[in-house]
mmCIF file with all atom_site columns, C-alpha atoms in Angstrom:
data_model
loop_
_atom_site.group_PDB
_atom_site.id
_atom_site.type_symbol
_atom_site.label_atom_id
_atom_site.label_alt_id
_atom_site.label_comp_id
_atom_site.label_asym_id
_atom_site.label_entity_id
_atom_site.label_seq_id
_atom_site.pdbx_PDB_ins_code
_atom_site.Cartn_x
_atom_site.Cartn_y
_atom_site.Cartn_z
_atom_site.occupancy
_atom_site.B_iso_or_equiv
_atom_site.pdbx_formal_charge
_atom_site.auth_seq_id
_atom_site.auth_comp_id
_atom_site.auth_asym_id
_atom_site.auth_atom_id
_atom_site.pdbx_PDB_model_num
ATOM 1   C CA . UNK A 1 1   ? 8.253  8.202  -80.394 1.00 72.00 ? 28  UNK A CA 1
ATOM 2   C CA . UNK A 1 2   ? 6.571  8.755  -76.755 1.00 82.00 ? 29  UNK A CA 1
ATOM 3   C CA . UNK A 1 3   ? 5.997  12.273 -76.252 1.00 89.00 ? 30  UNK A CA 1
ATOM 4   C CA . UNK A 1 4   ? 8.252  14.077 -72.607 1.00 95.00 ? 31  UNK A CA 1
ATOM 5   C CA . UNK A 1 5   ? 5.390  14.147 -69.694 1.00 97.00 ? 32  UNK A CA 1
ATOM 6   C CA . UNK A 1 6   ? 6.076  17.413 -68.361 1.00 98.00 ? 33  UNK A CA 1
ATOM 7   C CA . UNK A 1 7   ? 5.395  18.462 -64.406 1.00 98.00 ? 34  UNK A CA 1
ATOM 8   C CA . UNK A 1 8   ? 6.557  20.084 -61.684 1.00 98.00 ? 35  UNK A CA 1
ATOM 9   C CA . UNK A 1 9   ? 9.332  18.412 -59.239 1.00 98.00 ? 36  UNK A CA 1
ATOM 10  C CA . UNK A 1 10  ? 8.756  16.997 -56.341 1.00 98.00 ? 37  UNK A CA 1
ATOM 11  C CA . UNK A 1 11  ? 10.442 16.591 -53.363 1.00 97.00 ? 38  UNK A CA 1
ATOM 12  C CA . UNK A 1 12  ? 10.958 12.506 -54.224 1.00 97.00 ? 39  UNK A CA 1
ATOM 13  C CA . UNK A 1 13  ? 12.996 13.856 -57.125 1.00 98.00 ? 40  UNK A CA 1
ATOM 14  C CA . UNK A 1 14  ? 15.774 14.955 -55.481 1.00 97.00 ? 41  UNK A CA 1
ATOM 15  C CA . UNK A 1 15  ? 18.195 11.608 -55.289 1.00 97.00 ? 42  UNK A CA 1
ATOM 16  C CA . UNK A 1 16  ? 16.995 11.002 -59.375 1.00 97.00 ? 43  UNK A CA 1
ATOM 17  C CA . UNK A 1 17  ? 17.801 15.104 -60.480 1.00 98.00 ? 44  UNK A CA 1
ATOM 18  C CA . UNK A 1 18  ? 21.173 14.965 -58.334 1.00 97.00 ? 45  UNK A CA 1
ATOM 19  C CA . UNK A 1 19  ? 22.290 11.750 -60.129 1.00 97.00 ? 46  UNK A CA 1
ATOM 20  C CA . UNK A 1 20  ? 20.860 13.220 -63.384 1.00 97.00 ? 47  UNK A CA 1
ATOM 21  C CA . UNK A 1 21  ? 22.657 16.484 -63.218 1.00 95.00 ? 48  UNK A CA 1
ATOM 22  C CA . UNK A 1 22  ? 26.142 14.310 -62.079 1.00 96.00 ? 49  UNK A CA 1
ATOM 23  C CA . UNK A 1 23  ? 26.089 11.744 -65.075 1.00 96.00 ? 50  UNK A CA 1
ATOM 24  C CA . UNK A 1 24  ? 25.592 14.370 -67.545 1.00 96.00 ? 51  UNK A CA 1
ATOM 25  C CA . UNK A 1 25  ? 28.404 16.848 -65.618 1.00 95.00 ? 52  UNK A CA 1
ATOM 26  C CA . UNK A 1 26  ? 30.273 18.518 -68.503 1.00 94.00 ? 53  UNK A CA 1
ATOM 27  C CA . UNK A 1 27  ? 32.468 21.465 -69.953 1.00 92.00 ? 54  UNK A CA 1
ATOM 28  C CA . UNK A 1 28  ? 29.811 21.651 -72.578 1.00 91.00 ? 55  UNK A CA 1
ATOM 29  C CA . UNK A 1 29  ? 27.766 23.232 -70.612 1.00 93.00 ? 56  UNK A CA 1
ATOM 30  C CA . UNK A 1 30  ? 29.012 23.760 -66.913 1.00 94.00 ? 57  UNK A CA 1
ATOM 31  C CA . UNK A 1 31  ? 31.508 26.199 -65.537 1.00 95.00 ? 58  UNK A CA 1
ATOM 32  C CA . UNK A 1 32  ? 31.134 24.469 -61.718 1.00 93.00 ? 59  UNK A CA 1
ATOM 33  C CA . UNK A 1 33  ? 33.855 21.913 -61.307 1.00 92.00 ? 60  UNK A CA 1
ATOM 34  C CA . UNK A 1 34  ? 33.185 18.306 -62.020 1.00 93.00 ? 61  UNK A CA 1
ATOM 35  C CA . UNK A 1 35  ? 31.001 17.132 -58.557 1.00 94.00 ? 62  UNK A CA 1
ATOM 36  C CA . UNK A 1 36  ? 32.804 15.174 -56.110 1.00 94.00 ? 63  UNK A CA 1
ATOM 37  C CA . UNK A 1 37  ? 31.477 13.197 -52.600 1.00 94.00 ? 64  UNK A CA 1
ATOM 38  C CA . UNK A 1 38  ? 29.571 14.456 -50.553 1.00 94.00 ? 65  UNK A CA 1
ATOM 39  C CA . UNK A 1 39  ? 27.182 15.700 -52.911 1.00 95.00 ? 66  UNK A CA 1
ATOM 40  C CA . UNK A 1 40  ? 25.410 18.729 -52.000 1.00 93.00 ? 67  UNK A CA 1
ATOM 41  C CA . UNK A 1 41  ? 21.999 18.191 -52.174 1.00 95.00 ? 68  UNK A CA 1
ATOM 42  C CA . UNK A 1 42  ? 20.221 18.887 -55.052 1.00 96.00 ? 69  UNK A CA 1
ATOM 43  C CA . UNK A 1 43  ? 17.360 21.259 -53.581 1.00 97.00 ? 70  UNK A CA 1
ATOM 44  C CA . UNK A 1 44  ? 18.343 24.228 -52.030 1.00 95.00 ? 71  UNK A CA 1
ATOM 45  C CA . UNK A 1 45  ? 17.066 27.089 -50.387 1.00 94.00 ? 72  UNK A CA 1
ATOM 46  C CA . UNK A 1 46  ? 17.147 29.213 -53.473 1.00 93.00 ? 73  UNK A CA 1
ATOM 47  C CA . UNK A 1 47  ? 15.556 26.578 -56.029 1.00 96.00 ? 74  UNK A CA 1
ATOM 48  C CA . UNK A 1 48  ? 12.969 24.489 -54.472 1.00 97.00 ? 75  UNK A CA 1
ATOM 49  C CA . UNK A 1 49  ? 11.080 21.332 -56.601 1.00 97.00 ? 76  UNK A CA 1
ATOM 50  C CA . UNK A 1 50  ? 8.199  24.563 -57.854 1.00 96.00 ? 77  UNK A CA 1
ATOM 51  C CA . UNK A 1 51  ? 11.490 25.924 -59.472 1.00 98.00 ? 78  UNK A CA 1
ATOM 52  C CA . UNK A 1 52  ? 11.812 22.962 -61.408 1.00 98.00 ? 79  UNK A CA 1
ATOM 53  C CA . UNK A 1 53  ? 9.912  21.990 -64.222 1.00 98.00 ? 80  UNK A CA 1
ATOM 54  C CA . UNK A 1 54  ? 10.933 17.987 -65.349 1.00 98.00 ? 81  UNK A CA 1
ATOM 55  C CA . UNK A 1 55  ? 10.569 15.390 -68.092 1.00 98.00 ? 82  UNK A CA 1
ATOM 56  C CA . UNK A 1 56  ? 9.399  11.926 -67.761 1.00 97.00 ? 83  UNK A CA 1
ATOM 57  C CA . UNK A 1 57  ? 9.974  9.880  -70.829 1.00 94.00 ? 84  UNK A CA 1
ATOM 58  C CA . UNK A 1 58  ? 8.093  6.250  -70.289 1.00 89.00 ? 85  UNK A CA 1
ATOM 59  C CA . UNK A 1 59  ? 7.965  6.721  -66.599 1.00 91.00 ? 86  UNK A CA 1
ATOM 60  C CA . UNK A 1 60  ? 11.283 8.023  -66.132 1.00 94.00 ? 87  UNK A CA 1
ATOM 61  C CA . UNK A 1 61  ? 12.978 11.101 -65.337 1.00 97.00 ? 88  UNK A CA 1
ATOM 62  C CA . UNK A 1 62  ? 14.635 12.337 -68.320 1.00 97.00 ? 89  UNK A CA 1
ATOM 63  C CA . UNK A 1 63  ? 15.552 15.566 -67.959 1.00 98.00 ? 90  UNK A CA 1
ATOM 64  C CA . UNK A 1 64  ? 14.383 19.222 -66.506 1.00 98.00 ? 91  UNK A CA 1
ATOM 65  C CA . UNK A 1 65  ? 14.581 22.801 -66.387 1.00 98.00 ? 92  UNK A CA 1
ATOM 66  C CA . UNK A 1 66  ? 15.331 25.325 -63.497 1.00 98.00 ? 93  UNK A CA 1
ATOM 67  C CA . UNK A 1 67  ? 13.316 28.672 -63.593 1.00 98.00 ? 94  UNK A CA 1
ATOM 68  C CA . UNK A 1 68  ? 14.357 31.555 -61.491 1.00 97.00 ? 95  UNK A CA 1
ATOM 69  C CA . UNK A 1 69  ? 14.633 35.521 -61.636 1.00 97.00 ? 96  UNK A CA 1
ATOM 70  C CA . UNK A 1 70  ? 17.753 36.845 -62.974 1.00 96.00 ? 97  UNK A CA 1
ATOM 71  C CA . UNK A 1 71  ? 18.354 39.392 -60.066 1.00 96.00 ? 98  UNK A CA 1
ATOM 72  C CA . UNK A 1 72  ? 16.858 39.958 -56.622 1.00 96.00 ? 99  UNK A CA 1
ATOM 73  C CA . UNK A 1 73  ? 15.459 43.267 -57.664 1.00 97.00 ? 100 UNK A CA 1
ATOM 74  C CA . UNK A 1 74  ? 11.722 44.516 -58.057 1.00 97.00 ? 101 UNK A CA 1
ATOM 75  C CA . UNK A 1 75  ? 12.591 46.375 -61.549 1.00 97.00 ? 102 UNK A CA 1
ATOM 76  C CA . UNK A 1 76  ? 13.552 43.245 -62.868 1.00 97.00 ? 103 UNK A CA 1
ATOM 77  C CA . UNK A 1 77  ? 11.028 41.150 -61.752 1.00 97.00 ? 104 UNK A CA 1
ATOM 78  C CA . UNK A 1 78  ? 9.154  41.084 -65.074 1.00 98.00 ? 105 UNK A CA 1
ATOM 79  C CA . UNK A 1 79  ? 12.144 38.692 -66.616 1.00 98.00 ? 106 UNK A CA 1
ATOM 80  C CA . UNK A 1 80  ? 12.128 34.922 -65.485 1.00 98.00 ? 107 UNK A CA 1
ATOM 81  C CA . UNK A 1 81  ? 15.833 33.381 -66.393 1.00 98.00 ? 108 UNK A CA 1
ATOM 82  C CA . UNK A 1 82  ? 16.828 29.269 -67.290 1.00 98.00 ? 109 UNK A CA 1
ATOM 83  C CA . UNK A 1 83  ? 19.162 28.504 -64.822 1.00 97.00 ? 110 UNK A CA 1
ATOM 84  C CA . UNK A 1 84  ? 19.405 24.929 -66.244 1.00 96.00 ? 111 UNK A CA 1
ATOM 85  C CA . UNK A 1 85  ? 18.711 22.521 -68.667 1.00 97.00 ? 112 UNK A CA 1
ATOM 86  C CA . UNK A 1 86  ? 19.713 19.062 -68.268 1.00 97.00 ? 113 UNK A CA 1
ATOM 87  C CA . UNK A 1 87  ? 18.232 16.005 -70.355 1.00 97.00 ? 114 UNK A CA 1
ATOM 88  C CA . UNK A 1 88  ? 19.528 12.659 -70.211 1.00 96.00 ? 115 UNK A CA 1
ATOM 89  C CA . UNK A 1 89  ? 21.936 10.839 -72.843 1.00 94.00 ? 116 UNK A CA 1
ATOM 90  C CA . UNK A 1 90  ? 19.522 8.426  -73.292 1.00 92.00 ? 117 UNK A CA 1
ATOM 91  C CA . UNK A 1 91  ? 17.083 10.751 -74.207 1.00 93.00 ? 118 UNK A CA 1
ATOM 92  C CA . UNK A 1 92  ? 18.751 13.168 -76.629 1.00 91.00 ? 119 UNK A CA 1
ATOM 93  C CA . UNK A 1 93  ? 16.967 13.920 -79.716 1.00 89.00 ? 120 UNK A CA 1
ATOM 94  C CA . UNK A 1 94  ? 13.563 12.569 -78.273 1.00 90.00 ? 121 UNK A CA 1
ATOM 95  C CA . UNK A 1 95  ? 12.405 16.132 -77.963 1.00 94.00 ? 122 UNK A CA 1
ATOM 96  C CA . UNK A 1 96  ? 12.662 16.187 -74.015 1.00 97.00 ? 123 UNK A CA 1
ATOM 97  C CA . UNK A 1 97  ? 14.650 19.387 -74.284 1.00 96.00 ? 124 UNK A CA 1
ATOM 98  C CA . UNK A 1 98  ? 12.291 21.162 -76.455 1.00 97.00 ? 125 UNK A CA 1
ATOM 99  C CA . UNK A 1 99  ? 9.013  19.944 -74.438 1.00 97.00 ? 126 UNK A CA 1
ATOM 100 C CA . UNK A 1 100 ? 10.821 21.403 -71.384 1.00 98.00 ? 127 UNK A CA 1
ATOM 101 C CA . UNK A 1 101 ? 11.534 24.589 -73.096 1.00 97.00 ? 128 UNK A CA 1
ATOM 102 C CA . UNK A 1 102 ? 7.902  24.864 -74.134 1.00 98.00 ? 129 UNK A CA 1
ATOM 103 C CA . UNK A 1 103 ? 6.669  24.107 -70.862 1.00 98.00 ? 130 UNK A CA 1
ATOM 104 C CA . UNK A 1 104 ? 8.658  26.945 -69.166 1.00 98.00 ? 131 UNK A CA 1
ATOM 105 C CA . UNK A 1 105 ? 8.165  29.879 -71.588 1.00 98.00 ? 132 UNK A CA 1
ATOM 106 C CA . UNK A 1 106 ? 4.107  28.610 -70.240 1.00 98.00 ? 133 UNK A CA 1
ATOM 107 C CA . UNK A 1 107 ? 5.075  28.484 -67.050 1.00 98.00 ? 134 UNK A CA 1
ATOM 108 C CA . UNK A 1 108 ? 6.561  32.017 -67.502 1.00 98.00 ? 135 UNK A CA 1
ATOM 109 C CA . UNK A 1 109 ? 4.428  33.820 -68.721 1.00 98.00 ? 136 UNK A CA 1
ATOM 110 C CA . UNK A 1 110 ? 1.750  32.042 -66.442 1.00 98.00 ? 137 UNK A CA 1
ATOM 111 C CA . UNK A 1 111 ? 4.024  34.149 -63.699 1.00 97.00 ? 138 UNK A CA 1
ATOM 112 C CA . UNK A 1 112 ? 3.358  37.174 -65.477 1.00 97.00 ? 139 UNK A CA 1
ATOM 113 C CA . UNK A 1 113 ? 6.918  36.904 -66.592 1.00 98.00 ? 140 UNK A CA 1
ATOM 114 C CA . UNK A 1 114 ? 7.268  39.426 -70.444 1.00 98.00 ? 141 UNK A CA 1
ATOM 115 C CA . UNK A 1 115 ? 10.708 38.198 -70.911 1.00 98.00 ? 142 UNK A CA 1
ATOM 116 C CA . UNK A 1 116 ? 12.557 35.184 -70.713 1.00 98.00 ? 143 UNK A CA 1
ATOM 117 C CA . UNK A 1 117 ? 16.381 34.967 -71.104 1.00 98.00 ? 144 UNK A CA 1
ATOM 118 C CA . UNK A 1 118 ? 19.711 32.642 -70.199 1.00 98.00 ? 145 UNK A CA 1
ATOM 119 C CA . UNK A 1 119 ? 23.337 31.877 -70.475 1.00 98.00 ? 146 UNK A CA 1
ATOM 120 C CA . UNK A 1 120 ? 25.078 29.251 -72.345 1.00 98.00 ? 147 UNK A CA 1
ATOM 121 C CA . UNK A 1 121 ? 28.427 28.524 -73.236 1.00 98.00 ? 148 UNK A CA 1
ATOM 122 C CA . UNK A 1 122 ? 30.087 29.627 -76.743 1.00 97.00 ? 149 UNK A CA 1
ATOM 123 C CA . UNK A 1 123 ? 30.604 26.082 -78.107 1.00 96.00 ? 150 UNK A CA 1
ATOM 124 C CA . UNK A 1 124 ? 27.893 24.395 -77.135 1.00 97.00 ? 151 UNK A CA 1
ATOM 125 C CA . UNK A 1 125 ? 26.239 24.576 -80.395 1.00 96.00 ? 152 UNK A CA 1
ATOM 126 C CA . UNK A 1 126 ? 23.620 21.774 -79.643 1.00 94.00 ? 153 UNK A CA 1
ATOM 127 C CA . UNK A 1 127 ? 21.645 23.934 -77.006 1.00 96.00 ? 154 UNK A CA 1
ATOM 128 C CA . UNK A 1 128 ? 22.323 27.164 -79.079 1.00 97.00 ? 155 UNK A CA 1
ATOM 129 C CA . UNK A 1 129 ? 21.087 25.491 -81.946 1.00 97.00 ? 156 UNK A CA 1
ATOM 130 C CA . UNK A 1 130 ? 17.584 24.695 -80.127 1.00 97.00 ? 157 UNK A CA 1
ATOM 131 C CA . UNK A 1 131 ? 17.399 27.817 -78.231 1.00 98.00 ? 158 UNK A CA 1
ATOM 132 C CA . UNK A 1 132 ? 17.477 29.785 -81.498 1.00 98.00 ? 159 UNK A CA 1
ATOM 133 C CA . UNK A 1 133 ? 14.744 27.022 -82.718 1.00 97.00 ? 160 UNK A CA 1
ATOM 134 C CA . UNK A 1 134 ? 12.698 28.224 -80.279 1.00 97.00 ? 161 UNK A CA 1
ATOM 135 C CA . UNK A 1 135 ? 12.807 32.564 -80.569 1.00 97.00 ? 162 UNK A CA 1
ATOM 136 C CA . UNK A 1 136 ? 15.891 33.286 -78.723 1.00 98.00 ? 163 UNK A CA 1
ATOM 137 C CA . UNK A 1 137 ? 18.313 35.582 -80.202 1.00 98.00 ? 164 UNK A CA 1
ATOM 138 C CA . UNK A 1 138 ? 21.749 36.605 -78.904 1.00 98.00 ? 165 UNK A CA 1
ATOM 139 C CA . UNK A 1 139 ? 21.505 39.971 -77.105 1.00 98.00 ? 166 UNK A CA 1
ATOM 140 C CA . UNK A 1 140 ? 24.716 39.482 -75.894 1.00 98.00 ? 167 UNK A CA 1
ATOM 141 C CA . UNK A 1 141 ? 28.077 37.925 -75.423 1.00 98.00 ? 168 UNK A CA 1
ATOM 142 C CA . UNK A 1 142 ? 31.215 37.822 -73.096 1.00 98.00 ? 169 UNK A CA 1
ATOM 143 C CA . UNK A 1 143 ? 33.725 36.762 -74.713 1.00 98.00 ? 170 UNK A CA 1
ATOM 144 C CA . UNK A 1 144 ? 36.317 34.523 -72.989 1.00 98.00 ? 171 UNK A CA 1
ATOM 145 C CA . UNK A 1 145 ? 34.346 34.644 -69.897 1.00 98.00 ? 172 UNK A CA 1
ATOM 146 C CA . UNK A 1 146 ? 35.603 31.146 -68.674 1.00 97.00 ? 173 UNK A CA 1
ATOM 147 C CA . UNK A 1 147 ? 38.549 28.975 -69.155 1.00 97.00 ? 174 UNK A CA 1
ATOM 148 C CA . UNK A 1 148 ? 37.617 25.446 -69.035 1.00 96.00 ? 175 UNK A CA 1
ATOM 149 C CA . UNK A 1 149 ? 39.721 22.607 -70.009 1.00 93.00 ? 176 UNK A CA 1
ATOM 150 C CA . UNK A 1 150 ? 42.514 24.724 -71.011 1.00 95.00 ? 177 UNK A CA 1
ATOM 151 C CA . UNK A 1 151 ? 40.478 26.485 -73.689 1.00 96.00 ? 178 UNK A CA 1
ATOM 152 C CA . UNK A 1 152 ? 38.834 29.800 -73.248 1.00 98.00 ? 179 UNK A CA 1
ATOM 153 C CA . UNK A 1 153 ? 35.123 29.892 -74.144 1.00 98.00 ? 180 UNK A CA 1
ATOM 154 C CA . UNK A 1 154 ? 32.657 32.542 -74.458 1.00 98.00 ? 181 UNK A CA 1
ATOM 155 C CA . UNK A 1 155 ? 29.406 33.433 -72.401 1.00 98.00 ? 182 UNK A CA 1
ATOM 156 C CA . UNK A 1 156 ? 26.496 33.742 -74.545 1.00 98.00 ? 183 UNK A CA 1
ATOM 157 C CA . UNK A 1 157 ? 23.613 35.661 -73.693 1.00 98.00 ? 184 UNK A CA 1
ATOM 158 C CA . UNK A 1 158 ? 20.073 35.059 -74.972 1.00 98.00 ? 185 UNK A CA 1
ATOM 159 C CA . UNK A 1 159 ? 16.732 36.235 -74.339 1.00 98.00 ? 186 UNK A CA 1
ATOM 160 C CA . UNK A 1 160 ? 13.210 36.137 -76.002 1.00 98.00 ? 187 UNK A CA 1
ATOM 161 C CA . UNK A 1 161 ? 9.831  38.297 -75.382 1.00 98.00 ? 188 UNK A CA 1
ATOM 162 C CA . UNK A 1 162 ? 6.673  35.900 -74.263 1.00 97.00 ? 189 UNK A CA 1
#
């Protein structure tokens, strides 16, 4: 199996990462409504491509990870947050998620970053599964947070020391 090549994004990403993070869209893991034309664009102002760590899996993008700080706030500033993880269907169980993971608990603590937490939904017990896998425990959890699909579903919160 071909080990995940793991970088930083670059701007030429953005058209692949939108498309990426629009064919994988689901309730599993996404409380924003299903996206719809015009797309918004997949860089913003908030999460540039040095915010993004991705996958490349024999040359092409297979998945990536969004790093940012939890809250605006100086006190906090010592906790780096994963504000997404998306790997393509074609590339489930190929490790891409866990390479990513890897990569930014790295990059985190490269930042100087002695925490690193995130948020994931109740039932999706794939990513839970591999979070815990890799040293997160729950610290936390709201429970019927969101109602999606008709079903309410709790907001788990995780978090690990680097």
């Amino acid at each position: 199996m071909p080990v995940p090549y793991i970088r930083f994004a670059t701007l030429d990403d953005e058209d692949t990462l939108g498309s990426l993070d629009r064919v994988t869209w689901s309730t599993l893991h996404s409380v924003q409504p299903r996206p719809r034309p015009p797309f918004e664009p997949f860089f913003s102002e908030r999460f540039g491509p040095r915010d993004h760590l991705v996958a490349e899996l024999g040359g092409q993008l297979a998945g990536y990870i969004r790093l940012g700080y939890p809250t605006p706030l100086a006190c906090n500033s010592h906790v780096r947050q994963i504000q997404g993880l998306v790997v393509a269907e074609t590339a489930r169980g190929d490790g891409v998620g866990r390479a990513l993971l890897r990569a930014v608990q790295e990059e985190a603590r490269r930042q100087g970053a002695r925490r690193l937490t995130l948020r994931v939904l109740g039932h999706n017990t794939p990513a839970r599964k591999l979070y815990e896998s890799e040293g997160f425990v729950v610290e936390g959890i709201l429970p019927e947070e969101f109602l999606l699909d008709g079903a309410y579903v709790d907001d788990v919160l995780m978090g690990r020391y680097l």
